[in-house]
């Protein structure tokens, strides 16, 4: 129901201690929340349902890895350099805001204003549909064009600048061994790839899963439980032959129809369209069968836990928005009182992470399989004549 009073619902949930802001008697901290007895029960039920639906039914290998992560691990994965959002500051008070969210709110307010023409609304709709694709220059251009101000003081805001979302810490008493609280659970799976492969008797494909806490130093967490700084993630990494991305059970869901909001449709200002998964794969909208298979599983899981199909879509990341490790990525989004909100990310990470960790550690993070027939490979090596070199 779009017309319910969100603030009254939030007050009721806090009054019944389903959840509340952490350290509230000290004034609380934005982006940190505590769950009460009912909240804990709901959370435990969802985790249990997820483990049954994915880990047990897909026969995944579950791990539980350290939350403290050395800096060199996250340097290799690219997070130290690229795990960023754009931030702006109130030029007088120094208050920080996430640039794209600030611009988005300003454009939505401008669109709803009485004096806005149809041409302006059309331009705003195009900007909103591509917001996740914009870099610092385009965001600054929109801030200037629409005279975006601080929502709390109406002061000018600075030009957008990158802000790394990881919580830095030091490991050990000397303070010289730098680390971070993990921003995702995936890296623990990647660095243990060889052990997991051995556990699976060297066979591909196989999947690994992890449920645990992750931490992101959000710039301005102002959307209740939707955008927080500490949260529980349930994550799967599924390893396949890069030359054969078919899935043995894809046919089970080939005819399942799901709403897809492709990158092309976003650029053209169109809405999400319904596709059978087999058609989306055949047309190249979804990269491969394995990605489509897990999108089907995500859709069915969310439906099982109560997400209505008419308030759900898969939105494809556009090129500028794509994570540094992904070659195709889709967000499962739910329509909430805050608008469309990402609930699950489903990406083809290719072999990026394994390659990066292998380079950084000189480890062999690879899988092997016997070929149908022996294959002879000729290689030319340079052999120096040591006698002439001296």
PDB file of N, CA and C in Angstrom, residues 79 98 126 137 169 176 205 289 322 375:
ATOM      1  N   UNK A  79      39.104  -3.416  -4.024  1.00  0.00           N
ATOM      2  CA  UNK A  79      38.215  -2.649  -3.154  1.00  0.00           C
ATOM      3  C   UNK A  79      38.878  -1.393  -2.581  1.00  0.00           C
ATOM      4  N   UNK A  98      25.405  11.687   0.187  1.00  0.00           N
ATOM      5  CA  UNK A  98      25.741  10.910  -1.007  1.00  0.00           C
ATOM      6  C   UNK A  98      25.208  11.653  -2.220  1.00  0.00           C
ATOM      7  N   UNK A 126      14.477  11.009 -17.729  1.00  0.00           N
ATOM      8  CA  UNK A 126      15.647  10.417 -18.386  1.00  0.00           C
ATOM      9  C   UNK A 126      16.853  10.445 -17.452  1.00  0.00           C
ATOM     10  N   UNK A 137      31.540  14.305 -12.847  1.00  0.00           N
ATOM     11  CA  UNK A 137      31.304  15.487 -13.686  1.00  0.00           C
ATOM     12  C   UNK A 137      29.827  15.683 -13.985  1.00  0.00           C
ATOM     13  N   UNK A 169      40.966  -0.372   9.895  1.00  0.00           N
ATOM     14  CA  UNK A 169      41.385  -0.703  11.256  1.00  0.00           C
ATOM     15  C   UNK A 169      42.831  -1.172  11.211  1.00  0.00           C
ATOM     16  N   UNK A 176      50.830  -1.367  12.751  1.00  0.00           N
ATOM     17  CA  UNK A 176      51.453  -1.277  11.431  1.00  0.00           C
ATOM     18  C   UNK A 176      50.836  -2.225  10.406  1.00  0.00           C
ATOM     19  N   UNK A 205      31.074 -27.916 -12.088  1.00  0.00           N
ATOM     20  CA  UNK A 205      30.903 -26.698 -11.293  1.00  0.00           C
ATOM     21  C   UNK A 205      30.646 -27.025  -9.828  1.00  0.00           C
ATOM     22  N   UNK A 289      23.404 -18.897 -19.246  1.00  0.00           N
ATOM     23  CA  UNK A 289      22.405 -19.736 -18.572  1.00  0.00           C
ATOM     24  C   UNK A 289      22.585 -19.772 -17.052  1.00  0.00           C
ATOM     25  N   UNK A 322      28.733  -0.534 -13.619  1.00  0.00           N
ATOM     26  CA  UNK A 322      29.139  -1.918 -13.362  1.00  0.00           C
ATOM     27  C   UNK A 322      30.305  -1.977 -12.371  1.00  0.00           C
ATOM     28  N   UNK A 375      46.011 -33.310 -26.161  1.00  0.00           N
ATOM     29  CA  UNK A 375      46.245 -32.143 -27.010  1.00  0.00           C
ATOM     30  C   UNK A 375      47.724 -31.772 -26.935  1.00  0.00           C
TER      31      UNK A 375
END
